[in-house]
Amino acid sequence: MEINKTICNYITSEWIVKAKSKRAFALDHNIDEKVVRKICQKDGYSIPLKTLHKICEAREVKLFEFFSLLNS
């Protein structure tokens, strides 16, 4: 499976669906709502590292910890 799709699927299933709304997730994670919609696309999205870093930073998760989550 492509890494971008894996990343987006994880963020969608573990974090976005548990948020109050996509808009709330965007606001809480300092990203644009249209980016959240792209992340939620079935085929994923080529998520920039900067965006991933913003999301992880807002959740107080280091990037290496995030990638560990993908493998668990």
Short mmCIF file of N, CA and C in Angstrom, two decimals:
data_model
loop_
_atom_site.label_atom_id
_atom_site.label_comp_id
_atom_site.label_asym_id
_atom_site.label_seq_id
_atom_site.Cartn_x
_atom_site.Cartn_y
_atom_site.Cartn_z
N MET A 1 0.85 -1.19 0.00
CA MET A 1 0.00 0.00 0.00
C MET A 1 0.89 1.25 0.00
N GLU A 2 0.51 2.22 -0.75
CA GLU A 2 1.27 3.46 -0.84
C GLU A 2 1.28 4.18 0.51
N ILE A 3 2.44 4.75 0.87
CA ILE A 3 2.60 5.38 2.18
C ILE A 3 1.63 6.54 2.39
N ASN A 4 1.40 7.36 1.37
CA ASN A 4 0.48 8.50 1.54
C ASN A 4 -0.93 8.01 1.86
N LYS A 5 -1.35 6.95 1.19
CA LYS A 5 -2.68 6.39 1.43
C LYS A 5 -2.75 5.82 2.85
N THR A 6 -1.70 5.17 3.29
CA THR A 6 -1.64 4.61 4.64
C THR A 6 -1.73 5.72 5.68
N ILE A 7 -0.98 6.80 5.46
CA ILE A 7 -0.98 7.93 6.39
C ILE A 7 -2.37 8.55 6.45
N CYS A 8 -2.95 8.82 5.30
CA CYS A 8 -4.28 9.46 5.25
C CYS A 8 -5.35 8.57 5.87
N ASN A 9 -5.30 7.28 5.57
CA ASN A 9 -6.29 6.35 6.14
C ASN A 9 -6.19 6.31 7.66
N TYR A 10 -4.96 6.33 8.18
CA TYR A 10 -4.79 6.32 9.63
C TYR A 10 -5.35 7.60 10.25
N ILE A 11 -4.97 8.75 9.69
CA ILE A 11 -5.44 10.03 10.23
C ILE A 11 -6.96 10.10 10.18
N THR A 12 -7.53 9.64 9.07
CA THR A 12 -8.98 9.67 8.92
C THR A 12 -9.67 8.76 9.94
N SER A 13 -9.25 7.51 9.99
CA SER A 13 -9.95 6.54 10.84
C SER A 13 -9.68 6.71 12.33
N GLU A 14 -8.51 7.19 12.69
CA GLU A 14 -8.17 7.30 14.10
C GLU A 14 -8.41 8.68 14.70
N TRP A 15 -8.35 9.72 13.88
CA TRP A 15 -8.42 11.07 14.43
C TRP A 15 -9.59 11.89 13.87
N ILE A 16 -9.73 11.93 12.56
CA ILE A 16 -10.75 12.82 11.97
C ILE A 16 -12.16 12.34 12.30
N VAL A 17 -12.42 11.05 12.18
CA VAL A 17 -13.78 10.56 12.46
C VAL A 17 -14.18 10.74 13.92
N LYS A 18 -13.19 10.87 14.80
CA LYS A 18 -13.47 11.06 16.22
C LYS A 18 -13.62 12.53 16.59
N ALA A 19 -13.33 13.42 15.63
CA ALA A 19 -13.47 14.86 15.87
C ALA A 19 -14.94 15.26 15.77
N LYS A 20 -15.25 16.39 16.31
CA LYS A 20 -16.62 16.91 16.26
C LYS A 20 -17.10 17.07 14.81
N SER A 21 -16.19 17.56 13.96
CA SER A 21 -16.46 17.73 12.52
C SER A 21 -15.14 17.90 11.81
N LYS A 22 -15.18 17.84 10.49
CA LYS A 22 -13.96 18.09 9.71
C LYS A 22 -13.46 19.51 9.93
N ARG A 23 -14.41 20.43 10.03
CA ARG A 23 -14.05 21.83 10.28
C ARG A 23 -13.37 21.99 11.63
N ALA A 24 -13.92 21.34 12.64
CA ALA A 24 -13.34 21.39 13.99
C ALA A 24 -11.93 20.79 13.98
N PHE A 25 -11.76 19.67 13.29
CA PHE A 25 -10.44 19.05 13.20
C PHE A 25 -9.45 20.02 12.56
N ALA A 26 -9.87 20.66 11.48
CA ALA A 26 -9.00 21.61 10.78
C ALA A 26 -8.59 22.75 11.71
N LEU A 27 -9.55 23.32 12.40
CA LEU A 27 -9.26 24.42 13.30
C LEU A 27 -8.34 23.99 14.44
N ASP A 28 -8.61 22.82 15.00
CA ASP A 28 -7.81 22.32 16.13
C ASP A 28 -6.38 21.96 15.73
N HIS A 29 -6.17 21.70 14.45
CA HIS A 29 -4.87 21.23 13.99
C HIS A 29 -4.15 22.24 13.08
N ASN A 30 -4.70 23.46 13.02
CA ASN A 30 -4.07 24.56 12.29
C ASN A 30 -3.85 24.24 10.81
N ILE A 31 -4.85 23.59 10.20
CA ILE A 31 -4.80 23.31 8.77
C ILE A 31 -6.11 23.76 8.14
N ASP A 32 -6.12 23.87 6.84
CA ASP A 32 -7.31 24.30 6.11
C ASP A 32 -8.32 23.14 6.02
N GLU A 33 -9.58 23.47 6.06
CA GLU A 33 -10.63 22.45 5.98
C GLU A 33 -10.56 21.66 4.67
N LYS A 34 -10.17 22.31 3.58
CA LYS A 34 -10.08 21.59 2.31
C LYS A 34 -8.99 20.52 2.36
N VAL A 35 -7.96 20.73 3.17
CA VAL A 35 -6.92 19.72 3.34
C VAL A 35 -7.49 18.51 4.07
N VAL A 36 -8.33 18.75 5.05
CA VAL A 36 -8.97 17.65 5.78
C VAL A 36 -9.82 16.83 4.81
N ARG A 37 -10.55 17.50 3.94
CA ARG A 37 -11.37 16.77 2.95
C ARG A 37 -10.48 15.95 2.02
N LYS A 38 -9.33 16.49 1.64
CA LYS A 38 -8.40 15.74 0.78
C LYS A 38 -7.86 14.51 1.50
N ILE A 39 -7.52 14.68 2.78
CA ILE A 39 -7.01 13.55 3.57
C ILE A 39 -8.05 12.43 3.63
N CYS A 40 -9.31 12.80 3.70
CA CYS A 40 -10.40 11.81 3.83
C CYS A 40 -10.77 11.12 2.52
N GLN A 41 -10.20 11.53 1.41
CA GLN A 41 -10.52 10.91 0.13
C GLN A 41 -10.15 9.42 0.16
N LYS A 42 -10.94 8.63 -0.52
CA LYS A 42 -10.76 7.17 -0.55
C LYS A 42 -9.34 6.77 -0.97
N ASP A 43 -8.81 7.45 -1.98
CA ASP A 43 -7.48 7.10 -2.48
C ASP A 43 -6.37 7.85 -1.78
N GLY A 44 -6.72 8.57 -0.72
CA GLY A 44 -5.70 9.32 0.01
C GLY A 44 -5.28 10.58 -0.72
N TYR A 45 -4.18 11.13 -0.28
CA TYR A 45 -3.73 12.43 -0.74
C TYR A 45 -2.23 12.49 -0.48
N SER A 46 -1.50 13.12 -1.35
CA SER A 46 -0.06 13.25 -1.16
C SER A 46 0.19 14.33 -0.12
N ILE A 47 0.09 13.94 1.12
CA ILE A 47 0.14 14.88 2.24
C ILE A 47 1.56 15.44 2.41
N PRO A 48 1.69 16.76 2.39
CA PRO A 48 3.02 17.35 2.60
C PRO A 48 3.51 17.08 4.02
N LEU A 49 4.79 16.93 4.16
CA LEU A 49 5.39 16.69 5.47
C LEU A 49 5.05 17.83 6.44
N LYS A 50 5.01 19.04 5.93
CA LYS A 50 4.68 20.20 6.76
C LYS A 50 3.28 20.06 7.36
N THR A 51 2.33 19.59 6.56
CA THR A 51 0.96 19.39 7.04
C THR A 51 0.92 18.27 8.08
N LEU A 52 1.60 17.19 7.80
CA LEU A 52 1.66 16.08 8.75
C LEU A 52 2.28 16.55 10.06
N HIS A 53 3.31 17.36 9.97
CA HIS A 53 3.97 17.89 11.16
C HIS A 53 3.01 18.76 11.97
N LYS A 54 2.22 19.61 11.30
CA LYS A 54 1.25 20.46 12.00
C LYS A 54 0.23 19.61 12.76
N ILE A 55 -0.26 18.56 12.10
CA ILE A 55 -1.26 17.69 12.73
C ILE A 55 -0.65 17.00 13.96
N CYS A 56 0.54 16.46 13.78
CA CYS A 56 1.20 15.76 14.88
C CYS A 56 1.52 16.72 16.02
N GLU A 57 1.98 17.89 15.68
CA GLU A 57 2.32 18.90 16.69
C GLU A 57 1.09 19.26 17.53
N ALA A 58 -0.05 19.44 16.87
CA ALA A 58 -1.28 19.77 17.56
C ALA A 58 -1.72 18.63 18.49
N ARG A 59 -1.39 17.41 18.13
CA ARG A 59 -1.76 16.25 18.95
C ARG A 59 -0.66 15.88 19.93
N GLU A 60 0.41 16.66 19.93
CA GLU A 60 1.58 16.41 20.79
C GLU A 60 2.17 15.03 20.55
N VAL A 61 2.28 14.70 19.26
CA VAL A 61 2.88 13.44 18.83
C VAL A 61 4.07 13.80 17.95
N LYS A 62 5.22 13.23 18.24
CA LYS A 62 6.39 13.46 17.41
C LYS A 62 6.25 12.63 16.12
N LEU A 63 6.88 13.10 15.06
CA LEU A 63 6.74 12.39 13.77
C LEU A 63 7.17 10.94 13.87
N PHE A 64 8.27 10.66 14.57
CA PHE A 64 8.70 9.27 14.68
C PHE A 64 7.67 8.43 15.44
N GLU A 65 6.98 9.04 16.40
CA GLU A 65 5.93 8.33 17.13
C GLU A 65 4.74 8.05 16.20
N PHE A 66 4.43 9.02 15.34
CA PHE A 66 3.33 8.82 14.39
C PHE A 66 3.62 7.64 13.48
N PHE A 67 4.84 7.58 12.94
CA PHE A 67 5.18 6.48 12.05
C PHE A 67 5.20 5.14 12.79
N SER A 68 5.50 5.17 14.06
CA SER A 68 5.40 3.94 14.87
C SER A 68 3.95 3.48 14.98
N LEU A 69 3.03 4.45 15.09
CA LEU A 69 1.60 4.13 15.17
C LEU A 69 1.14 3.41 13.90
N LEU A 70 1.70 3.82 12.76
CA LEU A 70 1.30 3.20 11.49
C LEU A 70 1.68 1.72 11.44
N ASN A 71 2.75 1.39 12.11
CA ASN A 71 3.25 0.01 12.07
C ASN A 71 2.64 -0.88 13.13
N SER A 72 1.86 -0.30 14.04
CA SER A 72 1.30 -1.13 15.12
C SER A 72 -0.07 -1.67 14.78
#
